[in-house]
PDB file of C-alpha atoms in Angstrom:
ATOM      1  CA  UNK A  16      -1.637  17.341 -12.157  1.00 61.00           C
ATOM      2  CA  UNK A  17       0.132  19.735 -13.839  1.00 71.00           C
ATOM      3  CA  UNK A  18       0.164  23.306 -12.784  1.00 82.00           C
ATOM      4  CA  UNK A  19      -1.302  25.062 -15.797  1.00 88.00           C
ATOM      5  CA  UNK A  20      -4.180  22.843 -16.083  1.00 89.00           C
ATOM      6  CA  UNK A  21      -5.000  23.433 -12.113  1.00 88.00           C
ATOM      7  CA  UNK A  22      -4.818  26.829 -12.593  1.00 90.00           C
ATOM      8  CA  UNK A  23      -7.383  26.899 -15.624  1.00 91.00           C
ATOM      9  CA  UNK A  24      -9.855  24.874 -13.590  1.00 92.00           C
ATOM     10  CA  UNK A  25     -10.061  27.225 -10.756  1.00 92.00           C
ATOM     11  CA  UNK A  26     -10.532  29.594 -13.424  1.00 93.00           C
ATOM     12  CA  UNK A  27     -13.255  27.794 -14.959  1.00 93.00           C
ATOM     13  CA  UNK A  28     -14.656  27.429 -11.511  1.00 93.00           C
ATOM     14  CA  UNK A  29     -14.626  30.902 -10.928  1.00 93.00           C
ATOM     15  CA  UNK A  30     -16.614  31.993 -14.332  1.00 93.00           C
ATOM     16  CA  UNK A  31     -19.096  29.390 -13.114  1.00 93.00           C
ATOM     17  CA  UNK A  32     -19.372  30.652 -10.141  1.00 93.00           C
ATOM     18  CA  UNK A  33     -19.595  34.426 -11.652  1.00 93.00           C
ATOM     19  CA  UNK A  34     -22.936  32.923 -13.686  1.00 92.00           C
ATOM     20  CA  UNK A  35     -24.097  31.960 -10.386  1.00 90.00           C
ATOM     21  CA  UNK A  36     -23.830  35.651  -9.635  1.00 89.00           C
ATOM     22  CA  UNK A  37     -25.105  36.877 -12.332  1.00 88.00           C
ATOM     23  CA  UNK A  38     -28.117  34.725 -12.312  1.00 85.00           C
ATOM     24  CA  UNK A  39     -28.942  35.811  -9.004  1.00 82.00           C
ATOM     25  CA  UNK A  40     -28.580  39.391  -9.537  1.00 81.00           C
ATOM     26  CA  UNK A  41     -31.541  38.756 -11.982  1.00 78.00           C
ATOM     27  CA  UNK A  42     -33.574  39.027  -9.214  1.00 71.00           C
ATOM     28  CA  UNK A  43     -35.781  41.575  -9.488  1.00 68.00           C
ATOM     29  CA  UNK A  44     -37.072  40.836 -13.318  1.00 71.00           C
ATOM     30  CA  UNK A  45     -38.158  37.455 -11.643  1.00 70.00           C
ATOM     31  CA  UNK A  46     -41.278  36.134 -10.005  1.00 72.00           C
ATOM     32  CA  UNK A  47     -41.045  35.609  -5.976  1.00 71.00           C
ATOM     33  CA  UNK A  48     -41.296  31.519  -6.357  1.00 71.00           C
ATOM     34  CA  UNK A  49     -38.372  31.385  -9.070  1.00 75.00           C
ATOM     35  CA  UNK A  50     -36.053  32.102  -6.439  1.00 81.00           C
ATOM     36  CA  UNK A  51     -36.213  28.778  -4.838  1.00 84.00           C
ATOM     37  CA  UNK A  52     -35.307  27.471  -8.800  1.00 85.00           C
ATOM     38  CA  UNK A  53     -32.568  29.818  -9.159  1.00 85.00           C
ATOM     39  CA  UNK A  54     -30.629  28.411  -5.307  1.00 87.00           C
ATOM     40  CA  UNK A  55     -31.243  24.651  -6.775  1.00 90.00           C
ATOM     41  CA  UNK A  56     -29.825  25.465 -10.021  1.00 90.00           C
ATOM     42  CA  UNK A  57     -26.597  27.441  -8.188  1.00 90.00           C
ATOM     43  CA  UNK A  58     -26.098  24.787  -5.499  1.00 93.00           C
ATOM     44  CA  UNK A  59     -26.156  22.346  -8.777  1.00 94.00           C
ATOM     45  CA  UNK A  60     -23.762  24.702 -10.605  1.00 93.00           C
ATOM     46  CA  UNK A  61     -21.589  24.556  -7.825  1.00 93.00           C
ATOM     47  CA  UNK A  62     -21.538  20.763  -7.256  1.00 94.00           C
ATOM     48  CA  UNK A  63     -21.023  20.036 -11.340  1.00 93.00           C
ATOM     49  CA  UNK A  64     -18.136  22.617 -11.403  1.00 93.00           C
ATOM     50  CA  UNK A  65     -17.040  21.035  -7.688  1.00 92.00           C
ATOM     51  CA  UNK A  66     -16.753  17.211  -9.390  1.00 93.00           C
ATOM     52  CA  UNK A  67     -15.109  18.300 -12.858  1.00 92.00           C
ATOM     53  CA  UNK A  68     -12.736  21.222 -12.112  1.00 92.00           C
ATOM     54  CA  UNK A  69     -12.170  21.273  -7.800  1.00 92.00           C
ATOM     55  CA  UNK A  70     -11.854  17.727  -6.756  1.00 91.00           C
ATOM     56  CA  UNK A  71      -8.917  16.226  -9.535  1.00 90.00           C
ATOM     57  CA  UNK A  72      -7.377  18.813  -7.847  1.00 90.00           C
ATOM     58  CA  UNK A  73      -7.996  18.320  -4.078  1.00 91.00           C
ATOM     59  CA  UNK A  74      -7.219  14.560  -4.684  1.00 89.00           C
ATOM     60  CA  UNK A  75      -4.035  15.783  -5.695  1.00 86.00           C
ATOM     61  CA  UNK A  76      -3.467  17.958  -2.213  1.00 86.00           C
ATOM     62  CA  UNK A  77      -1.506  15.130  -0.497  1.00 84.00           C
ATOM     63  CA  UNK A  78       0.926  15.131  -3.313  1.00 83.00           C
ATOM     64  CA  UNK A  79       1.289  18.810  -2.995  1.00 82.00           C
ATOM     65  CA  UNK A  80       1.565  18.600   0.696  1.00 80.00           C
ATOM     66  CA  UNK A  81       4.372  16.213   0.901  1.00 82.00           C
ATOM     67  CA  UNK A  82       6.590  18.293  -1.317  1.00 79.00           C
ATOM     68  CA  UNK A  83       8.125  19.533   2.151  1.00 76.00           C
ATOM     69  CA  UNK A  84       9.197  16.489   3.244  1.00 80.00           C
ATOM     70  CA  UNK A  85      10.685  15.230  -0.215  1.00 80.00           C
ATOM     71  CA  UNK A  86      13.037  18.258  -0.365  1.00 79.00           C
ATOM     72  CA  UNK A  87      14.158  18.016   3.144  1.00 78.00           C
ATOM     73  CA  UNK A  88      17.720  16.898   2.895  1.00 77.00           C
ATOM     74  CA  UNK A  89      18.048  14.141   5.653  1.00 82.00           C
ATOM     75  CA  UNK A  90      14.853  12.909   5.161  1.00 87.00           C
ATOM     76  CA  UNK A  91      14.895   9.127   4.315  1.00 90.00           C
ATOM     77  CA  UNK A  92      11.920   6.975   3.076  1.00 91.00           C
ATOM     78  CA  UNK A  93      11.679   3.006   3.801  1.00 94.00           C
ATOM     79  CA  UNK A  94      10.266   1.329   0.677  1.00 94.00           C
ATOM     80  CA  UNK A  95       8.991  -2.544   1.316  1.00 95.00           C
ATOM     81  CA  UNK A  96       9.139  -4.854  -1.750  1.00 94.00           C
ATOM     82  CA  UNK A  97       7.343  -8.011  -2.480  1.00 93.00           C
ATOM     83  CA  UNK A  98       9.078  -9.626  -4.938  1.00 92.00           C
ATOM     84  CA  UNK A  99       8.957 -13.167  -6.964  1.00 89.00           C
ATOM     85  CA  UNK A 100      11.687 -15.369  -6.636  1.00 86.00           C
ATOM     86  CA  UNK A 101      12.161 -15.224 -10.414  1.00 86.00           C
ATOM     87  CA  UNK A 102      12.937 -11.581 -10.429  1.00 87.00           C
ATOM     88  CA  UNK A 103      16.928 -11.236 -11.057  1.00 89.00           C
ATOM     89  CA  UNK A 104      17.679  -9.820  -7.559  1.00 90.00           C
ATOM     90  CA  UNK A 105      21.264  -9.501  -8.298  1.00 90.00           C
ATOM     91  CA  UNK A 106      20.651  -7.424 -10.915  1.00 91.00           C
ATOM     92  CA  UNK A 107      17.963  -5.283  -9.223  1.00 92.00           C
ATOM     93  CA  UNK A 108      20.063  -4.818  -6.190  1.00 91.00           C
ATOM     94  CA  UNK A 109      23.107  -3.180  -8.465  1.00 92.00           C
ATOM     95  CA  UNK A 110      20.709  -0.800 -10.479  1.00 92.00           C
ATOM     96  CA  UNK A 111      18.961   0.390  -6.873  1.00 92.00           C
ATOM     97  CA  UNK A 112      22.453   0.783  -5.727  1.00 91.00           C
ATOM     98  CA  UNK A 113      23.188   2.932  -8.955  1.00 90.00           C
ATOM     99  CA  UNK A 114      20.425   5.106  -8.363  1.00 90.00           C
ATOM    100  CA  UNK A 115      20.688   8.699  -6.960  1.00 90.00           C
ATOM    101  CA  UNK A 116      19.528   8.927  -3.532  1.00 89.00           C
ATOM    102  CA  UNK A 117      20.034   5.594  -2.512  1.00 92.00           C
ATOM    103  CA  UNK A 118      20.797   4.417   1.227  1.00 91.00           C
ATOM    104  CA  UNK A 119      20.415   0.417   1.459  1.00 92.00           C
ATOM    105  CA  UNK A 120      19.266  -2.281   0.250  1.00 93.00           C
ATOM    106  CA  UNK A 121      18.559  -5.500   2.219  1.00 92.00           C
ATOM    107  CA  UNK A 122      16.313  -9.084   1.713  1.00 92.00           C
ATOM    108  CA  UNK A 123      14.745  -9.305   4.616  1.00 92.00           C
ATOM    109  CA  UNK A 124      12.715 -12.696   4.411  1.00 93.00           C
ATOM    110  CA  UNK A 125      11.477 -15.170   2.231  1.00 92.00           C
ATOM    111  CA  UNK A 126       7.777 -16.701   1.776  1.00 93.00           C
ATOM    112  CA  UNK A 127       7.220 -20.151   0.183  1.00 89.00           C
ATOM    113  CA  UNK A 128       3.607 -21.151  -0.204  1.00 88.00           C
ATOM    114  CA  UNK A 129       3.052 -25.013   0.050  1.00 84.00           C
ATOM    115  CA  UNK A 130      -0.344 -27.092   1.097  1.00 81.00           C
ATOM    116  CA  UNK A 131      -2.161 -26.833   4.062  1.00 82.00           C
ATOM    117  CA  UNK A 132      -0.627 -28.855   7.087  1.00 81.00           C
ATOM    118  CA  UNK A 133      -1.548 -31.337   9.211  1.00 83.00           C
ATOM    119  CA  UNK A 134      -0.610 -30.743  12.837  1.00 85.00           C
ATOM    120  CA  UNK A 135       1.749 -33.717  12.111  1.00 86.00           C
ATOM    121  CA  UNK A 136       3.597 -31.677   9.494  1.00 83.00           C
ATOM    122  CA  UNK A 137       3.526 -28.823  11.396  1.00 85.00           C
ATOM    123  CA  UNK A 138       5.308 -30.142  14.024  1.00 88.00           C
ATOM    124  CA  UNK A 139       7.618 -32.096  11.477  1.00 86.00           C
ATOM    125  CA  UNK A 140       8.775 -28.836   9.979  1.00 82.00           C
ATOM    126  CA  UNK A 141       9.235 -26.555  13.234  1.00 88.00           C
ATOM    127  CA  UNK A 142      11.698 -29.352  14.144  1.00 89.00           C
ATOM    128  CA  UNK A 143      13.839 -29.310  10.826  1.00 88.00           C
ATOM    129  CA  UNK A 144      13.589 -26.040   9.111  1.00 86.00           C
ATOM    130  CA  UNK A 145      16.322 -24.528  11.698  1.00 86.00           C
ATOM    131  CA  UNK A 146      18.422 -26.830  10.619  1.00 86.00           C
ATOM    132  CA  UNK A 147      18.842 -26.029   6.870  1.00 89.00           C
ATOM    133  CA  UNK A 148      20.374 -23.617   6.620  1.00 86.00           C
ATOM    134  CA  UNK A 149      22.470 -21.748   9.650  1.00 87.00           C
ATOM    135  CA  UNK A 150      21.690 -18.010   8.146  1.00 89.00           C
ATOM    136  CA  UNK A 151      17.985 -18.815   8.869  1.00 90.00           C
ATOM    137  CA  UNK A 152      17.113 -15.884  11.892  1.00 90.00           C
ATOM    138  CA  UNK A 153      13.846 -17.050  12.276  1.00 90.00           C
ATOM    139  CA  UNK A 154      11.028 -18.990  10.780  1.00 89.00           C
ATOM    140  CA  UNK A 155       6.899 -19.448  11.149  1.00 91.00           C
ATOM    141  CA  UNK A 156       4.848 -22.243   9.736  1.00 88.00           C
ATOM    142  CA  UNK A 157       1.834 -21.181   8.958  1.00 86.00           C
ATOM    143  CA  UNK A 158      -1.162 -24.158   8.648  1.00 81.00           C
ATOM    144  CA  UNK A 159      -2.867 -22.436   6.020  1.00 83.00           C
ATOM    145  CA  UNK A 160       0.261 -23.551   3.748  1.00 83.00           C
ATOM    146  CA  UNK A 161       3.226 -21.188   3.732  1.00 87.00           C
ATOM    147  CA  UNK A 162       6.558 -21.018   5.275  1.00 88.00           C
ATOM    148  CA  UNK A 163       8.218 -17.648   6.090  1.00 92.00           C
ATOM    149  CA  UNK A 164      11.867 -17.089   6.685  1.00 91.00           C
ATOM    150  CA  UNK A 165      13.536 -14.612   8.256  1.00 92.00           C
ATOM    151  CA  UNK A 166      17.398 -13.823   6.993  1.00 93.00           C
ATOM    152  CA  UNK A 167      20.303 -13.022   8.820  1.00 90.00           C
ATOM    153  CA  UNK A 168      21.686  -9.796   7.472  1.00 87.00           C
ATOM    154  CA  UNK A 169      23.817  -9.661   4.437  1.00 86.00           C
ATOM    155  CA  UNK A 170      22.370 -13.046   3.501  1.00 88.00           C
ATOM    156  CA  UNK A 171      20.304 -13.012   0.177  1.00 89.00           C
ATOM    157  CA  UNK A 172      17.565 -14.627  -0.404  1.00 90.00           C
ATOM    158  CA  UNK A 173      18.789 -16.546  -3.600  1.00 90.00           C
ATOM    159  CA  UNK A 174      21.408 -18.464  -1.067  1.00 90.00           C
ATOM    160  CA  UNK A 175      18.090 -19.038   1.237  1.00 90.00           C
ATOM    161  CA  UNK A 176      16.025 -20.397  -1.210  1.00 90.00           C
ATOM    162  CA  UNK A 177      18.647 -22.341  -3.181  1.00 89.00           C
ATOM    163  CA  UNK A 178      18.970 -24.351   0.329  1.00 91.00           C
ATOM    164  CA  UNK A 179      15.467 -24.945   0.984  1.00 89.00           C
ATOM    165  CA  UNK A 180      14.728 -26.263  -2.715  1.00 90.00           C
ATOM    166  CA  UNK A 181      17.658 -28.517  -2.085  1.00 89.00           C
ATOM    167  CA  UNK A 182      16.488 -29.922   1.391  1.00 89.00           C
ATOM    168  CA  UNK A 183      13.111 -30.501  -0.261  1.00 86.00           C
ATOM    169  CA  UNK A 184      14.206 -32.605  -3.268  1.00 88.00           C
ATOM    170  CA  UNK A 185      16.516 -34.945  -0.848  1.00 87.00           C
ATOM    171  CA  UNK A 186      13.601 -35.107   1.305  1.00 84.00           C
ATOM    172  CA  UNK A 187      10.641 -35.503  -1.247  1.00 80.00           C
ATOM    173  CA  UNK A 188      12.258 -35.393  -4.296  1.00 80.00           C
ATOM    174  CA  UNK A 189      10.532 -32.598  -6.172  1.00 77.00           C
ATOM    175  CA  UNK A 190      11.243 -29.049  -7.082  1.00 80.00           C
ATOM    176  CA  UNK A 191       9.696 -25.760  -5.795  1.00 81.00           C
ATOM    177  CA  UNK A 192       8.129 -23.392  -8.473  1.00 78.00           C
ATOM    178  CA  UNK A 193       7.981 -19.852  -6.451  1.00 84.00           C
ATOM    179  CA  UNK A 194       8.699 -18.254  -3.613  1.00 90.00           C
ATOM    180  CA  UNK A 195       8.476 -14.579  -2.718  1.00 92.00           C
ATOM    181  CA  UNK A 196      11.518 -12.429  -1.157  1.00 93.00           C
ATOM    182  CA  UNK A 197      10.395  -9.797   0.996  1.00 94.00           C
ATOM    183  CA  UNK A 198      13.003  -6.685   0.603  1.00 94.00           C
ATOM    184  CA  UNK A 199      13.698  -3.566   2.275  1.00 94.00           C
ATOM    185  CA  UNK A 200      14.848  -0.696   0.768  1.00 95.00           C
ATOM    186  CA  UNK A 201      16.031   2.643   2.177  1.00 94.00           C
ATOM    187  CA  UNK A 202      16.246   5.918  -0.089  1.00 92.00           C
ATOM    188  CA  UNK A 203      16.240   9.976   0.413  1.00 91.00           C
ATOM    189  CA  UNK A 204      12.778  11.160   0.311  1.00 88.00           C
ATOM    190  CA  UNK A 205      13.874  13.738  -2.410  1.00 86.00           C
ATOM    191  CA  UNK A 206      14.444  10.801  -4.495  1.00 88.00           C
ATOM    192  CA  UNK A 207      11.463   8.817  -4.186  1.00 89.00           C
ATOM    193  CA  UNK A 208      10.090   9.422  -7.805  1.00 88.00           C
ATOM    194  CA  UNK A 209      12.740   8.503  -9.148  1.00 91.00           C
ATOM    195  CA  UNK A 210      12.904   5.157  -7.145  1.00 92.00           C
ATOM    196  CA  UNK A 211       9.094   4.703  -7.648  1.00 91.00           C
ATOM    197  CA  UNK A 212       9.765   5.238 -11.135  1.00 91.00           C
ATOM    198  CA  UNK A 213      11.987   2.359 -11.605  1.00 91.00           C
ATOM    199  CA  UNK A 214       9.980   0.436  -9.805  1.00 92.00           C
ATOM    200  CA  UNK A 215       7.517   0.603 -11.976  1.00 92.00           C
ATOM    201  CA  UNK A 216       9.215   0.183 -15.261  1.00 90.00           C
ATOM    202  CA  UNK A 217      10.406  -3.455 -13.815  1.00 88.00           C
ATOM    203  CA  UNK A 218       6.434  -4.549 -12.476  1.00 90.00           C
ATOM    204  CA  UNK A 219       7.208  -3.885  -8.964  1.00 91.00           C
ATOM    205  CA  UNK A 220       4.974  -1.358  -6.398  1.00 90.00           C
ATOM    206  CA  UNK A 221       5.802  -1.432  -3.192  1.00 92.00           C
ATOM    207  CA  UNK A 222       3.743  -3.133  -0.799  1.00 91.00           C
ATOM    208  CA  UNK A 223       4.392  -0.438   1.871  1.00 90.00           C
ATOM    209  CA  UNK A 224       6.017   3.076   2.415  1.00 92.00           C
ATOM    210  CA  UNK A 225       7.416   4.266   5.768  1.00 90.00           C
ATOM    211  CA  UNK A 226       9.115   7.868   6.554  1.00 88.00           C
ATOM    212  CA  UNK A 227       8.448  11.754   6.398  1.00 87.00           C
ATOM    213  CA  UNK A 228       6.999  11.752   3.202  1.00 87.00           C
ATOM    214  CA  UNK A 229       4.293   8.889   3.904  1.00 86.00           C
ATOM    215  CA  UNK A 230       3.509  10.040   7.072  1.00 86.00           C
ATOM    216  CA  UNK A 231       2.429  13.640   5.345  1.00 87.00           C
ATOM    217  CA  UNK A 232       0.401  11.938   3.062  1.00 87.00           C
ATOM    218  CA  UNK A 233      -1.193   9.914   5.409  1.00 86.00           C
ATOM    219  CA  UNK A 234      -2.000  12.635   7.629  1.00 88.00           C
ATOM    220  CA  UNK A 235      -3.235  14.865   4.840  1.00 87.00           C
ATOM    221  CA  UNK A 236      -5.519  12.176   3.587  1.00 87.00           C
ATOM    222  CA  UNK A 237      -7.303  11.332   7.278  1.00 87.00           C
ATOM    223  CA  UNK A 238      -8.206  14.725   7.556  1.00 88.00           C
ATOM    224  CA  UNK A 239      -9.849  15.268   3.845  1.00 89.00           C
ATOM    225  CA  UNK A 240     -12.971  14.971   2.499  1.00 89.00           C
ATOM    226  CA  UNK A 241     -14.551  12.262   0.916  1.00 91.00           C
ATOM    227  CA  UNK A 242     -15.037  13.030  -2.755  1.00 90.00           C
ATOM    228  CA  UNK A 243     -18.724  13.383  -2.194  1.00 91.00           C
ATOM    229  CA  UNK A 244     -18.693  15.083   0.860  1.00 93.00           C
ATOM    230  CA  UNK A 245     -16.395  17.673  -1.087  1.00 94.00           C
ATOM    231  CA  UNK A 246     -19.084  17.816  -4.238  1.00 94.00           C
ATOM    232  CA  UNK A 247     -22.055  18.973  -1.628  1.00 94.00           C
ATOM    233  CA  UNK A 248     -19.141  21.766   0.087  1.00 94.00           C
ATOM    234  CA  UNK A 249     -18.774  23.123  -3.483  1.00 94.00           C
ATOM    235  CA  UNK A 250     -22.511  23.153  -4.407  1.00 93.00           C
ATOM    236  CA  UNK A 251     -23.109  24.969  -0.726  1.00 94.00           C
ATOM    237  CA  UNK A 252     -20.399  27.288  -2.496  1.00 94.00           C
ATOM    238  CA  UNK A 253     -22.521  28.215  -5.369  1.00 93.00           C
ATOM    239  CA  UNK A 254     -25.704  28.282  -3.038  1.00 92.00           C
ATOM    240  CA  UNK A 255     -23.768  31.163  -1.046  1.00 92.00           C
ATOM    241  CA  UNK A 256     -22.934  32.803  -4.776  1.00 91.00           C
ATOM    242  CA  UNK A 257     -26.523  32.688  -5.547  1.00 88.00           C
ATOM    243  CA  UNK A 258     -27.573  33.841  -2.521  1.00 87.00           C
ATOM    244  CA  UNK A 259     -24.711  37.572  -2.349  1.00 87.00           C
ATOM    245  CA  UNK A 260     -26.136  37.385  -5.941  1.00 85.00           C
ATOM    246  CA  UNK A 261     -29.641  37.854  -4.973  1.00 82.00           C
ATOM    247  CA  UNK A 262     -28.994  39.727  -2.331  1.00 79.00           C
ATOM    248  CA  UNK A 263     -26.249  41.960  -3.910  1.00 75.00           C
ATOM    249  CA  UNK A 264     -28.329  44.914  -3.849  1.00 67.00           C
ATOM    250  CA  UNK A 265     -29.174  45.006   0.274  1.00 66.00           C
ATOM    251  CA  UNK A 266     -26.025  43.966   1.105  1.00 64.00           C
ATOM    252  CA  UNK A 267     -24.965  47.132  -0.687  1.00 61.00           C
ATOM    253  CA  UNK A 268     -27.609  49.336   0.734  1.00 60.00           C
ATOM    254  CA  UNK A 269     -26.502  47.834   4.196  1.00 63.00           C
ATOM    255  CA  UNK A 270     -22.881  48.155   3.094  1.00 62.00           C
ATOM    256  CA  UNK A 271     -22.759  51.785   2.367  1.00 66.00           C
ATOM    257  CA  UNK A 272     -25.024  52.937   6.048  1.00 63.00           C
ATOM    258  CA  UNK A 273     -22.866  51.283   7.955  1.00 64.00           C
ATOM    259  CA  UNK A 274     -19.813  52.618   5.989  1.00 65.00           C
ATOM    260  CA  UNK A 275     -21.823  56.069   6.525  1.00 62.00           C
ATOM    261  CA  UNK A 276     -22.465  55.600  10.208  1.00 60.00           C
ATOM    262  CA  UNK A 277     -18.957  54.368  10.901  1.00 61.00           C
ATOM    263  CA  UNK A 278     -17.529  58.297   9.045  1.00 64.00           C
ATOM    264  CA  UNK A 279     -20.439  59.768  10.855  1.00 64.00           C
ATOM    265  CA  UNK A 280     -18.713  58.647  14.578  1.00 57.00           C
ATOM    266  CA  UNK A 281     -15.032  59.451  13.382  1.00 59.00           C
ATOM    267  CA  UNK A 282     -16.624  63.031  13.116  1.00 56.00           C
ATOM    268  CA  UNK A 283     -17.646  63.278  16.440  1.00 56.00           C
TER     269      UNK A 283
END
């Protein structure tokens, strides 16, 4: 959110809650049993204001909070990328590279969905699929109907997949549609807009975020306020408002004795 704007909501806020005041300053021109209408309508002052002006902002407090971490120089972020085998990884790999703040770039794995197994083709492919392809790491055949491949490093996952599709048309004789590469990418936190930015533009969020930056965020957000919970703090606000406002006049009374007695003992 942009800075002006916050700053004119906590402004609005604050004339809101300087009607709550002023409402309960009116005091003494009302009837004993229109107090109890003049706390419900400043607690519901206070929520209203609380939901429209208070909490866009406070969602935005992780944001603001992380702003540490993205300008600390060293600081490095792990982006994880689930892409589709269709996206032109060459291509994305030389405009990450290309990008300011970039560290690495790798293709971790790659996930081809195919039918639920049999036991019998389970153990059928936990016998071959080593055998492909020699830059295979490691492998799991999943009988709910995907294969997962890890990749030796430095080996993309176009080379990977362009093996398996050709074991499986000499072996069945038919072609395989998708697959999804699983990538890895490493980038200074200061940079991270940018990156996300890019992201974006080409379809692709990633999956999961690891390093200083997500860490703040995530530790920011386990220790806020659910936006409802936060609505009922800000209409306890304008209860208190209402309240000094009815009040104003003791509290001043109160205010200047014990301002008296306090000048009173500095005499003796």
């Amino acid at each position: 959110m942009d800075i002006i704007i916050s700053i004119i909501y906590i402004v609005l806020f604050i004339i809101m809650m300087v009607f709550v005041f002023s409402i309960g300053m009116l005091r003494t021109f009302m009837p004993k049993k229109e107090i109890v209408l003049v706390l419900l309508v400043s607690f519901l002052i206070g929520s209203i204001g609380g939901a429209f002006f208070l909490e866009p902002i406070y969602q935005e407090l992780p944001s603001v909070m992380s702003l540490v971490e993205k300008n600390m120089p060293d600081n490095d972020e792990t982006l994880y990328l689930d892409l589709s085998s269709s996206t032109d990884l060459k291509e994305l790999s030389r405009n990450l590279s290309g990008t300011e703040g970039f560290k690495s770039y790798s293709e971790e794995s790659i996930t081809i969905p195919m039918w639920r197994f049999s036991e019998r083709e389970m153990n059928y492919y936990n016998s071959v699929i080593g055998n492909i392809d020699s830059h295979y790491k490691d492998f799991k055949v999943n009988s709910s109907g995907s294969i997962t491949i890890e990749l030796e490093d430095n080996y993309s996952a176009t080379e990977a997949l362009k093996s398996f599709s050709n074991w499986y048309k000499l072996v069945y004789g038919g072609s395989l549609h998708y697959a999804q590469v699983h990538a890895k990418l490493v980038i200074s936190s200061s940079s991270i807009d940018l990156f996300k930015d890019n992201l974006l533009d080409r379809g692709i969020v990633p999956s999961r975020m690891e390093g200083p930056v997500q860490s703040s965020i995530d530790s920011t957000n386990a220790s806020m306020l659910s936006s409802s919970y936060f609505v009922l703090v800000t209409g306890a606000v304008g209860l208190a408002v209402g309240l000094m406002g009815i009040y104003f006049d003791s509290i001043v009374v109160y205010y200047r004795r014990f301002k008296k007695f306090l000048n009173t003992k500095r005499k003796r």
